[in-house]
Amino acid sequence: MRLVNSVLVVGLLLCGPAQAASRKEPLPSPPGASACSGCHGAGRSIPQLPGKIPVEIATALQDFKTGKRPATVMDRIAKGFSDDEIAAIAAWYGRQRP
Amino acid sequence: METDDPNRRRFLESALAGAAMSAFPLPALAQARGHGHVVVIGGGFGGASCARTLKRLEPRLAVTLVESNRIFTSCPFSNAVIAGLRDIADQHFGYRAVAKQGVALHWGTASAVDRQNHRVVLSDGSTLRYDRLVLAPGVDIRWDGLPGYSEEAALRMPHAWKAGEQTLLLRRQLAAMDDGGLVAIAAPANPYRCPPGPYERASLIAYYLKTHKPRSKLIVLDAKDAFSKQRLFEEAWKVLYPDLIEWVPLSQGGQVISVDPATMTLVTDFASHQVAVANVIPPQRAGAIASLAGVADRSGWCPIDPTTFESTLQKDIHVIGDAAIAGAMPKSAFAANAQAKVCAAAIVEMLAGRQPDDPRLINTCYSLVAPDYGISIAGVYHAAGGQLTDVTGAGGISPLDAPRSFREQEARYAEGWFKTITTEAFG
Ligand SMILES: Cc1cc2nc3c(=O)[nH]c(=O)nc-3n(C[C@H](O)[C@H](O)[C@H](O)COP(=O)(O)OP(=O)(O)OC[C@H]3O[C@@H](n4cnc5c(N)ncnc54)[C@H](O)[C@@H]3O)c2cc1C
């Protein structure tokens, strides 16, 4: 424990709070979230997700899932996620900066 | 020490990794905990995405990417190059952004893996030590898989299944062909890179023929009786290319059993086809380094754990992308990228001594049947029974009988996807 503690101190000193704070993903992304960026990203024809508020994302996914909102592909994708998984992904994207 | 807050615990652990990685004299600890250096072999869609994600998730990790070529040539959208709809330069990607992210680039070809000593051996004799190794070598052609076919034969009968000179060769052959010529595509049995690829290619070549050489014909000789997005392709072919494309399935003698490049002949069980242009897509296996590293099984592909993508044959070696046996996931650039991100996250967790969560992955393959006519197949996957398995009720193909505007929209999304995925992998 002693060794670990001193290493931690060294680590903190070396990295500094600025670098630690700049870490973009403080927690592992919830299951499935990392696959969304295969489509939602630099390509302009598909809308961006980071920066959207969670309720927007969650509502959109629910509506794609039920068919309330028409889609070319999101209906087929949203059906692979439970309500809880959708909520977790929406919350996580809400924390990402665009 | 307060470690209850997962946020904080994670930060502390990565600070630990950071210290271990620094020049500060703590090497014993670094080694004892197995922190440190991840080597990725292969800088394609899987490897480049994985190396970048590792650095993004854990900037203090040392990551080295080993790649043979300084310029990557993308297979996705290369069928449009063959049809004269796109420039090969639009398929080229460099590694500047990968390097800028802090990934060390090591140019060269990995020729062996010394598992005992955790070292990758390169063809120039140099070695790289790894704590964890990621293999993303894509596919190699099985040159012994089709009698008569060889590297030399491929100069007459291009496969164009690795993009670059082969892509341009097939394009030139089509451009040089007289109107009225017969073009053949020989499609392989499963599994192979990009299941819908041969049929997208047939479609775009048909588009070229219809536009430039309308008396010509295209025959697809298939070693299968069914293919990806078949009903969508056939529906579109009927409308766009009536009487131009003929598909011959396995059960009707479609399988090509030998080729003769000298006479431009493809031989099946039932017939010999002499053609003007032959695109032979031969059987494939995982890139050679996979079997050299001992991670390929007798099928030529690599069995993996579906949560971590670690080889089930060798410890500390992960396999992603086309080379892996990924259960229900097809061999696609989309899948390679999605697997890369899950694998990178799992490695970060494992190096920190934690168990990675069960992942959920997505795949979507867009195909162009014409420049403004796109179709897709999607799937969502989870780990079940030691395999990546379809999540029931999700995924599937674009609707049949959709209006043209829907197909136009998917063609635009296909372009958007290409831009996104290449930016994720190469910046
Ligand atoms: C015609 C065609 C169309 C396609 N269209 C699509 C599409 O629309 N959508 C889609 O999702 N997928 C598509 N694909 C599939 C896609 O190209 C592959 O699935 C994808 O490239 C797999 O990624 P990977 O990282 O496994 O391998 P690759 O992208 O092939 O990368 C492997 C890399 O490893 C390097 N390498 C190999 N061995 C070594 C070694 N020993 N040392 C150093 N470097 C090494 C290679 O040089 C290469 O750069 C298509 C494929 C084809 C052929």
mmCIF file of N, CA, C and O in Angstrom, chain A residues 1 3-5 7-8 10-12 14-16 19-20 23-29 31-47 71-73 76-77 79-82 85, chain B residues 1 7 10-12 14-16 19 22 24 29 56-58 60 334 341 349 358 360 362 364 366 376-378 380 391 393-398 406 409-410 412-413 416-417 419-421 423-424:
data_model
loop_
_atom_site.group_PDB
_atom_site.id
_atom_site.type_symbol
_atom_site.label_atom_id
_atom_site.label_comp_id
_atom_site.label_asym_id
_atom_site.label_seq_id
_atom_site.Cartn_x
_atom_site.Cartn_y
_atom_site.Cartn_z
ATOM 1 N N MET A 1 0.825 -1.203 0.000
ATOM 2 C CA MET A 1 0.000 0.000 0.000
ATOM 3 C C MET A 1 0.859 1.252 0.000
ATOM 4 O O MET A 1 0.596 2.216 -0.667
ATOM 5 N N LEU A 3 3.892 1.582 -1.124
ATOM 6 C CA LEU A 3 4.484 1.754 -2.452
ATOM 7 C C LEU A 3 3.444 2.338 -3.407
ATOM 8 O O LEU A 3 3.694 3.318 -4.102
ATOM 9 N N VAL A 4 2.275 1.774 -3.381
ATOM 10 C CA VAL A 4 1.222 2.239 -4.282
ATOM 11 C C VAL A 4 0.936 3.717 -4.037
ATOM 12 O O VAL A 4 0.840 4.512 -4.955
ATOM 13 N N ASN A 5 0.855 4.075 -2.758
ATOM 14 C CA ASN A 5 0.559 5.478 -2.456
ATOM 15 C C ASN A 5 1.622 6.427 -2.999
ATOM 16 O O ASN A 5 1.301 7.450 -3.588
ATOM 17 N N VAL A 7 3.604 5.922 -5.435
ATOM 18 C CA VAL A 7 3.529 5.925 -6.892
ATOM 19 C C VAL A 7 2.400 6.838 -7.356
ATOM 20 O O VAL A 7 2.525 7.602 -8.301
ATOM 21 N N LEU A 8 1.305 6.774 -6.631
ATOM 22 C CA LEU A 8 0.171 7.623 -6.997
ATOM 23 C C LEU A 8 0.553 9.084 -6.928
ATOM 24 O O LEU A 8 0.228 9.864 -7.806
ATOM 25 N N VAL A 10 3.504 10.359 -7.227
ATOM 26 C CA VAL A 10 4.381 10.642 -8.362
ATOM 27 C C VAL A 10 3.548 10.801 -9.632
ATOM 28 O O VAL A 10 3.705 11.740 -10.395
ATOM 29 N N GLY A 11 2.634 9.868 -9.797
ATOM 30 C CA GLY A 11 1.783 9.910 -10.979
ATOM 31 C C GLY A 11 1.017 11.219 -11.055
ATOM 32 O O GLY A 11 0.966 11.853 -12.100
ATOM 33 N N LEU A 12 0.470 11.637 -9.944
ATOM 34 C CA LEU A 12 -0.316 12.867 -9.939
ATOM 35 C C LEU A 12 0.559 14.058 -10.262
ATOM 36 O O LEU A 12 0.186 14.946 -11.016
ATOM 37 N N LEU A 14 3.370 14.041 -11.955
ATOM 38 C CA LEU A 14 3.845 14.001 -13.334
ATOM 39 C C LEU A 14 2.747 14.414 -14.314
ATOM 40 O O LEU A 14 2.988 15.122 -15.272
ATOM 41 N N CYS A 15 1.558 13.918 -14.034
ATOM 42 C CA CYS A 15 0.500 14.161 -15.009
ATOM 43 C C CYS A 15 -0.160 15.496 -14.778
ATOM 44 O O CYS A 15 -0.589 16.156 -15.711
ATOM 45 N N GLY A 16 -0.263 15.861 -13.518
ATOM 46 C CA GLY A 16 -0.850 17.147 -13.206
ATOM 47 C C GLY A 16 -2.346 17.129 -13.375
ATOM 48 O O GLY A 16 -2.882 16.339 -14.155
ATOM 49 N N GLN A 19 -3.892 17.765 -17.109
ATOM 50 C CA GLN A 19 -3.964 16.636 -18.042
ATOM 51 C C GLN A 19 -5.052 15.655 -17.620
ATOM 52 O O GLN A 19 -5.789 15.139 -18.441
ATOM 53 N N ALA A 20 -5.138 15.454 -16.308
ATOM 54 C CA ALA A 20 -6.146 14.514 -15.830
ATOM 55 C C ALA A 20 -7.538 15.021 -16.184
ATOM 56 O O ALA A 20 -8.393 14.263 -16.609
ATOM 57 N N ARG A 23 -8.974 14.508 -19.762
ATOM 58 C CA ARG A 23 -9.379 13.172 -20.171
ATOM 59 C C ARG A 23 -10.832 13.202 -20.611
ATOM 60 O O ARG A 23 -11.699 13.563 -19.844
ATOM 61 N N LYS A 24 -11.079 12.798 -21.848
ATOM 62 C CA LYS A 24 -12.419 12.995 -22.407
ATOM 63 C C LYS A 24 -13.416 11.963 -21.897
ATOM 64 O O LYS A 24 -14.582 12.244 -21.770
ATOM 65 N N GLU A 25 -12.956 10.739 -21.642
ATOM 66 C CA GLU A 25 -13.910 9.707 -21.245
ATOM 67 C C GLU A 25 -13.533 9.174 -19.886
ATOM 68 O O GLU A 25 -12.798 8.208 -19.774
ATOM 69 N N PRO A 26 -14.033 9.827 -18.828
ATOM 70 C CA PRO A 26 -13.624 9.433 -17.490
ATOM 71 C C PRO A 26 -14.135 8.038 -17.131
ATOM 72 O O PRO A 26 -13.582 7.380 -16.291
ATOM 73 N N LEU A 27 -15.192 7.593 -17.770
ATOM 74 C CA LEU A 27 -15.720 6.261 -17.508
ATOM 75 C C LEU A 27 -15.764 5.508 -18.825
ATOM 76 O O LEU A 27 -15.909 6.117 -19.870
ATOM 77 N N PRO A 28 -15.687 4.171 -18.767
ATOM 78 C CA PRO A 28 -15.853 3.439 -20.015
ATOM 79 C C PRO A 28 -17.221 3.783 -20.600
ATOM 80 O O PRO A 28 -18.174 3.964 -19.857
ATOM 81 N N SER A 29 -17.300 3.859 -21.912
ATOM 82 C CA SER A 29 -18.594 4.173 -22.511
ATOM 83 C C SER A 29 -19.514 2.968 -22.317
ATOM 84 O O SER A 29 -19.050 1.840 -22.271
ATOM 85 N N PRO A 31 -22.127 -0.099 -23.070
ATOM 86 C CA PRO A 31 -22.116 -1.021 -24.207
ATOM 87 C C PRO A 31 -22.881 -0.476 -25.406
ATOM 88 O O PRO A 31 -24.017 -0.021 -25.272
ATOM 89 N N GLY A 32 -22.246 -0.504 -26.555
ATOM 90 C CA GLY A 32 -22.895 -0.073 -27.791
ATOM 91 C C GLY A 32 -22.543 1.338 -28.204
ATOM 92 O O GLY A 32 -22.548 1.662 -29.396
ATOM 93 N N ALA A 33 -22.208 2.196 -27.231
ATOM 94 C CA ALA A 33 -22.014 3.611 -27.563
ATOM 95 C C ALA A 33 -20.860 3.828 -28.541
ATOM 96 O O ALA A 33 -20.934 4.697 -29.417
ATOM 97 N N SER A 34 -19.809 3.024 -28.406
ATOM 98 C CA SER A 34 -18.645 3.286 -29.262
ATOM 99 C C SER A 34 -18.939 2.942 -30.728
ATOM 100 O O SER A 34 -18.260 3.430 -31.629
ATOM 101 N N ALA A 35 -19.962 2.129 -30.986
ATOM 102 C CA ALA A 35 -20.272 1.759 -32.377
ATOM 103 C C ALA A 35 -21.019 2.873 -33.119
ATOM 104 O O ALA A 35 -20.969 2.941 -34.340
ATOM 105 N N CYS A 36 -21.694 3.746 -32.381
ATOM 106 C CA CYS A 36 -22.495 4.802 -33.032
ATOM 107 C C CYS A 36 -21.608 5.734 -33.845
ATOM 108 O O CYS A 36 -22.009 6.233 -34.901
ATOM 109 N N SER A 37 -20.375 5.954 -33.348
ATOM 110 C CA SER A 37 -19.487 6.898 -34.028
ATOM 111 C C SER A 37 -18.923 6.335 -35.324
ATOM 112 O O SER A 37 -18.200 7.020 -36.038
ATOM 113 N N GLY A 38 -19.264 5.078 -35.654
ATOM 114 C CA GLY A 38 -18.923 4.575 -36.983
ATOM 115 C C GLY A 38 -19.708 5.287 -38.078
ATOM 116 O O GLY A 38 -19.277 5.316 -39.235
ATOM 117 N N CYS A 39 -20.855 5.848 -37.715
ATOM 118 C CA CYS A 39 -21.680 6.592 -38.688
ATOM 119 C C CYS A 39 -21.798 8.063 -38.332
ATOM 120 O O CYS A 39 -21.794 8.933 -39.196
ATOM 121 N N HIS A 40 -22.005 8.320 -37.021
ATOM 122 C CA HIS A 40 -22.215 9.705 -36.587
ATOM 123 C C HIS A 40 -20.868 10.331 -36.320
ATOM 124 O O HIS A 40 -20.272 10.102 -35.268
ATOM 125 N N GLY A 41 -20.353 11.104 -37.256
ATOM 126 C CA GLY A 41 -19.029 11.698 -37.072
ATOM 127 C C GLY A 41 -18.777 12.741 -38.137
ATOM 128 O O GLY A 41 -19.622 13.596 -38.394
ATOM 129 N N ALA A 42 -17.637 12.590 -38.795
ATOM 130 C CA ALA A 42 -17.212 13.624 -39.738
ATOM 131 C C ALA A 42 -18.093 13.700 -40.996
ATOM 132 O O ALA A 42 -18.199 14.746 -41.620
ATOM 133 N N GLY A 43 -18.705 12.582 -41.369
ATOM 134 C CA GLY A 43 -19.539 12.577 -42.570
ATOM 135 C C GLY A 43 -20.759 13.460 -42.360
ATOM 136 O O GLY A 43 -21.500 13.271 -41.411
ATOM 137 N N ARG A 44 -20.953 14.428 -43.238
ATOM 138 C CA ARG A 44 -21.950 15.449 -42.933
ATOM 139 C C ARG A 44 -23.385 15.014 -43.211
ATOM 140 O O ARG A 44 -24.310 15.610 -42.679
ATOM 141 N N SER A 45 -23.580 13.977 -44.038
ATOM 142 C CA SER A 45 -24.967 13.622 -44.341
ATOM 143 C C SER A 45 -25.676 12.973 -43.148
ATOM 144 O O SER A 45 -26.893 12.966 -43.083
ATOM 145 N N ILE A 46 -24.917 12.447 -42.188
ATOM 146 C CA ILE A 46 -25.517 11.836 -40.994
ATOM 147 C C ILE A 46 -25.294 12.797 -39.812
ATOM 148 O O ILE A 46 -24.170 13.254 -39.606
ATOM 149 N N PRO A 47 -26.354 13.108 -39.039
ATOM 150 C CA PRO A 47 -26.219 14.135 -37.989
ATOM 151 C C PRO A 47 -25.223 13.739 -36.889
ATOM 152 O O PRO A 47 -24.997 12.560 -36.627
ATOM 153 N N ALA A 71 -37.257 6.154 -40.547
ATOM 154 C CA ALA A 71 -35.796 6.071 -40.616
ATOM 155 C C ALA A 71 -35.389 5.173 -41.768
ATOM 156 O O ALA A 71 -36.170 4.336 -42.221
ATOM 157 N N THR A 72 -34.161 5.356 -42.235
ATOM 158 C CA THR A 72 -33.624 4.413 -43.214
ATOM 159 C C THR A 72 -32.952 3.244 -42.502
ATOM 160 O O THR A 72 -33.081 2.100 -42.928
ATOM 161 N N VAL A 73 -32.232 3.542 -41.405
ATOM 162 C CA VAL A 73 -31.452 2.477 -40.754
ATOM 163 C C VAL A 73 -31.592 2.478 -39.231
ATOM 164 O O VAL A 73 -31.436 1.442 -38.590
ATOM 165 N N ARG A 76 -33.670 -0.194 -37.436
ATOM 166 C CA ARG A 76 -33.057 -1.522 -37.325
ATOM 167 C C ARG A 76 -32.002 -1.563 -36.221
ATOM 168 O O ARG A 76 -31.773 -2.592 -35.601
ATOM 169 N N ILE A 77 -31.331 -0.424 -35.997
ATOM 170 C CA ILE A 77 -30.290 -0.375 -34.965
ATOM 171 C C ILE A 77 -30.901 -0.209 -33.572
ATOM 172 O O ILE A 77 -30.526 -0.919 -32.630
ATOM 173 N N LYS A 79 -33.606 -1.136 -32.354
ATOM 174 C CA LYS A 79 -34.263 -2.352 -31.833
ATOM 175 C C LYS A 79 -33.287 -3.274 -31.114
ATOM 176 O O LYS A 79 -33.705 -4.206 -30.432
ATOM 177 N N GLY A 80 -31.992 -3.021 -31.235
ATOM 178 C CA GLY A 80 -30.998 -3.853 -30.555
ATOM 179 C C GLY A 80 -30.677 -3.377 -29.148
ATOM 180 O O GLY A 80 -29.770 -3.920 -28.514
ATOM 181 N N PHE A 81 -31.394 -2.356 -28.664
ATOM 182 C CA PHE A 81 -31.065 -1.788 -27.355
ATOM 183 C C PHE A 81 -32.296 -1.688 -26.463
ATOM 184 O O PHE A 81 -33.365 -1.265 -26.909
ATOM 185 N N SER A 82 -32.108 -2.076 -25.184
ATOM 186 C CA SER A 82 -33.191 -1.971 -24.200
ATOM 187 C C SER A 82 -33.345 -0.510 -23.773
ATOM 188 O O SER A 82 -32.482 0.327 -24.058
ATOM 189 N N GLU A 85 -30.390 0.563 -21.740
ATOM 190 C CA GLU A 85 -29.177 0.762 -22.554
ATOM 191 C C GLU A 85 -29.274 2.074 -23.326
ATOM 192 O O GLU A 85 -28.289 2.811 -23.452
ATOM 193 N N MET B 1 -6.947 5.487 1.408
ATOM 194 C CA MET B 1 -7.141 5.665 -0.043
ATOM 195 C C MET B 1 -8.605 5.444 -0.393
ATOM 196 O O MET B 1 -9.205 4.408 -0.067
ATOM 197 N N ASN B 7 -15.081 6.846 -10.684
ATOM 198 C CA ASN B 7 -14.409 7.899 -11.420
ATOM 199 C C ASN B 7 -13.005 8.130 -10.910
ATOM 200 O O ASN B 7 -12.040 8.179 -11.655
ATOM 201 N N ARG B 10 -10.652 5.101 -11.194
ATOM 202 C CA ARG B 10 -10.125 4.968 -12.542
ATOM 203 C C ARG B 10 -9.016 5.975 -12.788
ATOM 204 O O ARG B 10 -7.989 5.673 -13.363
ATOM 205 N N PHE B 11 -9.249 7.201 -12.266
ATOM 206 C CA PHE B 11 -8.244 8.233 -12.465
ATOM 207 C C PHE B 11 -6.941 7.835 -11.768
ATOM 208 O O PHE B 11 -5.856 7.938 -12.324
ATOM 209 N N LEU B 12 -7.097 7.342 -10.539
ATOM 210 C CA LEU B 12 -5.901 6.973 -9.784
ATOM 211 C C LEU B 12 -5.149 5.858 -10.497
ATOM 212 O O LEU B 12 -3.940 5.888 -10.611
ATOM 213 N N SER B 14 -5.157 5.186 -13.614
ATOM 214 C CA SER B 14 -4.464 5.620 -14.828
ATOM 215 C C SER B 14 -3.271 6.495 -14.473
ATOM 216 O O SER B 14 -2.285 6.518 -15.179
ATOM 217 N N ALA B 15 -3.381 7.185 -13.346
ATOM 218 C CA ALA B 15 -2.209 7.945 -12.893
ATOM 219 C C ALA B 15 -1.065 6.968 -12.621
ATOM 220 O O ALA B 15 0.081 7.219 -12.959
ATOM 221 N N LEU B 16 -1.434 5.848 -12.066
ATOM 222 C CA LEU B 16 -0.450 4.798 -11.809
ATOM 223 C C LEU B 16 0.191 4.341 -13.120
ATOM 224 O O LEU B 16 1.400 4.251 -13.249
ATOM 225 N N ALA B 19 2.535 6.974 -14.329
ATOM 226 C CA ALA B 19 3.833 6.968 -13.667
ATOM 227 C C ALA B 19 4.698 5.842 -14.212
ATOM 228 O O ALA B 19 5.883 6.010 -14.472
ATOM 229 N N SER B 22 6.243 6.761 -17.487
ATOM 230 C CA SER B 22 7.137 7.913 -17.571
ATOM 231 C C SER B 22 8.585 7.464 -17.437
ATOM 232 O O SER B 22 8.859 6.303 -17.146
ATOM 233 N N PHE B 24 10.424 8.281 -15.161
ATOM 234 C CA PHE B 24 10.711 8.169 -13.737
ATOM 235 C C PHE B 24 11.091 6.734 -13.387
ATOM 236 O O PHE B 24 10.515 5.800 -13.916
ATOM 237 N N LEU B 29 7.869 -1.817 -11.080
ATOM 238 C CA LEU B 29 6.427 -1.828 -10.883
ATOM 239 C C LEU B 29 5.719 -1.961 -12.228
ATOM 240 O O LEU B 29 4.780 -2.733 -12.379
ATOM 241 N N ARG B 56 -6.569 7.565 -27.157
ATOM 242 C CA ARG B 56 -7.637 8.475 -26.722
ATOM 243 C C ARG B 56 -8.130 8.083 -25.328
ATOM 244 O O ARG B 56 -8.333 8.933 -24.471
ATOM 245 N N LEU B 57 -8.293 6.784 -25.094
ATOM 246 C CA LEU B 57 -8.815 6.335 -23.806
ATOM 247 C C LEU B 57 -7.759 6.421 -22.706
ATOM 248 O O LEU B 57 -8.067 6.661 -21.553
ATOM 249 N N GLU B 58 -6.515 6.189 -23.081
ATOM 250 C CA GLU B 58 -5.447 6.162 -22.078
ATOM 251 C C GLU B 58 -4.184 6.778 -22.659
ATOM 252 O O GLU B 58 -3.297 6.084 -23.152
ATOM 253 N N ARG B 60 -1.591 7.854 -21.588
ATOM 254 C CA ARG B 60 -0.282 7.520 -21.036
ATOM 255 C C ARG B 60 0.215 6.135 -21.419
ATOM 256 O O ARG B 60 1.299 5.725 -21.033
ATOM 257 N N PHE B 334 -16.651 -1.536 -41.369
ATOM 258 C CA PHE B 334 -17.471 -1.068 -40.254
ATOM 259 C C PHE B 334 -17.218 -1.939 -39.034
ATOM 260 O O PHE B 334 -16.979 -1.449 -37.927
ATOM 261 N N LYS B 341 -12.635 -0.528 -31.387
ATOM 262 C CA LYS B 341 -12.960 0.334 -30.252
ATOM 263 C C LYS B 341 -13.275 -0.502 -29.012
ATOM 264 O O LYS B 341 -12.858 -0.160 -27.906
ATOM 265 N N GLU B 349 -8.963 -1.670 -19.800
ATOM 266 C CA GLU B 349 -9.510 -2.250 -18.562
ATOM 267 C C GLU B 349 -8.611 -3.372 -18.045
ATOM 268 O O GLU B 349 -8.313 -3.440 -16.858
ATOM 269 N N ASP B 358 -19.389 -6.780 -20.847
ATOM 270 C CA ASP B 358 -19.814 -7.419 -22.088
ATOM 271 C C ASP B 358 -20.190 -6.334 -23.091
ATOM 272 O O ASP B 358 -20.919 -5.409 -22.758
ATOM 273 N N ARG B 360 -21.500 -4.482 -26.737
ATOM 274 C CA ARG B 360 -22.555 -4.547 -27.740
ATOM 275 C C ARG B 360 -21.971 -3.897 -28.988
ATOM 276 O O ARG B 360 -21.389 -2.825 -28.898
ATOM 277 N N ILE B 362 -22.190 -3.027 -33.357
ATOM 278 C CA ILE B 362 -23.096 -2.794 -34.489
ATOM 279 C C ILE B 362 -22.289 -3.030 -35.758
ATOM 280 O O ILE B 362 -21.080 -2.791 -35.792
ATOM 281 N N THR B 364 -22.949 -2.173 -40.052
ATOM 282 C CA THR B 364 -23.820 -1.804 -41.169
ATOM 283 C C THR B 364 -22.974 -1.784 -42.429
ATOM 284 O O THR B 364 -21.904 -1.189 -42.451
ATOM 285 N N TYR B 366 -23.238 -0.659 -46.245
ATOM 286 C CA TYR B 366 -23.941 -0.013 -47.347
ATOM 287 C C TYR B 366 -23.385 -0.569 -48.648
ATOM 288 O O TYR B 366 -22.188 -0.849 -48.754
ATOM 289 N N SER B 376 -28.704 -1.244 -47.660
ATOM 290 C CA SER B 376 -27.868 -1.563 -46.500
ATOM 291 C C SER B 376 -28.347 -2.814 -45.787
ATOM 292 O O SER B 376 -29.489 -3.239 -45.945
ATOM 293 N N ILE B 377 -27.419 -3.382 -45.014
ATOM 294 C CA ILE B 377 -27.746 -4.457 -44.081
ATOM 295 C C ILE B 377 -27.125 -4.060 -42.755
ATOM 296 O O ILE B 377 -26.005 -3.561 -42.713
ATOM 297 N N ALA B 378 -27.886 -4.242 -41.673
ATOM 298 C CA ALA B 378 -27.390 -3.849 -40.353
ATOM 299 C C ALA B 378 -27.564 -5.006 -39.387
ATOM 300 O O ALA B 378 -28.397 -5.889 -39.598
ATOM 301 N N VAL B 380 -26.969 -5.889 -34.855
ATOM 302 C CA VAL B 380 -26.497 -5.532 -33.519
ATOM 303 C C VAL B 380 -26.102 -6.857 -32.858
ATOM 304 O O VAL B 380 -26.807 -7.853 -33.013
ATOM 305 N N VAL B 391 -28.355 -9.826 -31.877
ATOM 306 C CA VAL B 391 -29.404 -9.491 -30.922
ATOM 307 C C VAL B 391 -30.723 -9.689 -31.673
ATOM 308 O O VAL B 391 -30.945 -9.053 -32.717
ATOM 309 N N GLY B 393 -34.348 -9.558 -33.124
ATOM 310 C CA GLY B 393 -35.300 -8.465 -33.304
ATOM 311 C C GLY B 393 -34.669 -7.218 -33.894
ATOM 312 O O GLY B 393 -35.369 -6.321 -34.351
ATOM 313 N N ALA B 394 -33.331 -7.156 -33.883
ATOM 314 C CA ALA B 394 -32.658 -5.979 -34.437
ATOM 315 C C ALA B 394 -32.056 -6.316 -35.802
ATOM 316 O O ALA B 394 -31.973 -7.475 -36.194
ATOM 317 N N GLY B 395 -31.629 -5.283 -36.505
ATOM 318 C CA GLY B 395 -30.896 -5.483 -37.750
ATOM 319 C C GLY B 395 -31.778 -5.894 -38.907
ATOM 320 O O GLY B 395 -33.010 -5.833 -38.836
ATOM 321 N N GLY B 396 -31.126 -6.299 -39.993
ATOM 322 C CA GLY B 396 -31.843 -6.693 -41.200
ATOM 323 C C GLY B 396 -31.489 -5.780 -42.356
ATOM 324 O O GLY B 396 -30.598 -4.930 -42.253
ATOM 325 N N ILE B 397 -32.190 -5.988 -43.465
ATOM 326 C CA ILE B 397 -31.862 -5.242 -44.685
ATOM 327 C C ILE B 397 -32.826 -4.069 -44.888
ATOM 328 O O ILE B 397 -33.895 -4.023 -44.269
ATOM 329 N N SER B 398 -32.458 -3.158 -45.760
ATOM 330 C CA SER B 398 -33.355 -2.064 -46.141
ATOM 331 C C SER B 398 -34.661 -2.660 -46.640
ATOM 332 O O SER B 398 -34.674 -3.768 -47.179
ATOM 333 N N PHE B 406 -35.817 6.854 -51.101
ATOM 334 C CA PHE B 406 -35.214 6.112 -49.981
ATOM 335 C C PHE B 406 -33.832 5.597 -50.392
ATOM 336 O O PHE B 406 -32.858 5.704 -49.644
ATOM 337 N N GLN B 409 -31.428 8.439 -50.579
ATOM 338 C CA GLN B 409 -31.029 8.828 -49.227
ATOM 339 C C GLN B 409 -29.942 7.875 -48.707
ATOM 340 O O GLN B 409 -28.930 8.320 -48.161
ATOM 341 N N GLU B 410 -30.125 6.584 -48.905
ATOM 342 C CA GLU B 410 -29.114 5.634 -48.407
ATOM 343 C C GLU B 410 -27.790 5.765 -49.175
ATOM 344 O O GLU B 410 -26.725 5.521 -48.609
ATOM 345 N N ARG B 412 -26.607 8.599 -50.147
ATOM 346 C CA ARG B 412 -25.962 9.746 -49.486
ATOM 347 C C ARG B 412 -25.395 9.345 -48.132
ATOM 348 O O ARG B 412 -24.301 9.762 -47.753
ATOM 349 N N TYR B 413 -26.159 8.526 -47.386
ATOM 350 C CA TYR B 413 -25.660 8.084 -46.082
ATOM 351 C C TYR B 413 -24.420 7.200 -46.241
ATOM 352 O O TYR B 413 -23.532 7.215 -45.390
ATOM 353 N N GLY B 416 -21.607 9.449 -46.432
ATOM 354 C CA GLY B 416 -21.380 10.013 -45.096
ATOM 355 C C GLY B 416 -20.655 9.006 -44.214
ATOM 356 O O GLY B 416 -19.714 9.352 -43.496
ATOM 357 N N TRP B 417 -21.093 7.750 -44.291
ATOM 358 C CA TRP B 417 -20.434 6.697 -43.517
ATOM 359 C C TRP B 417 -18.948 6.589 -43.896
ATOM 360 O O TRP B 417 -18.078 6.499 -43.019
ATOM 361 N N LYS B 419 -16.947 8.801 -45.143
ATOM 362 C CA LYS B 419 -16.210 9.948 -44.608
ATOM 363 C C LYS B 419 -15.974 9.775 -43.100
ATOM 364 O O LYS B 419 -14.878 10.012 -42.594
ATOM 365 N N THR B 420 -17.016 9.351 -42.398
ATOM 366 C CA THR B 420 -16.902 9.176 -40.946
ATOM 367 C C THR B 420 -15.886 8.096 -40.589
ATOM 368 O O THR B 420 -15.007 8.304 -39.751
ATOM 369 N N ILE B 421 -15.998 6.947 -41.238
ATOM 370 C CA ILE B 421 -15.171 5.804 -40.834
ATOM 371 C C ILE B 421 -13.699 6.056 -41.186
ATOM 372 O O ILE B 421 -12.802 5.706 -40.437
ATOM 373 N N THR B 423 -12.313 8.961 -41.323
ATOM 374 C CA THR B 423 -11.831 9.979 -40.390
ATOM 375 C C THR B 423 -11.558 9.357 -39.018
ATOM 376 O O THR B 423 -10.588 9.700 -38.354
ATOM 377 N N GLU B 424 -12.408 8.427 -38.601
ATOM 378 C CA GLU B 424 -12.159 7.747 -37.319
ATOM 379 C C GLU B 424 -10.847 6.974 -37.356
ATOM 380 O O GLU B 424 -10.086 6.974 -36.412
#
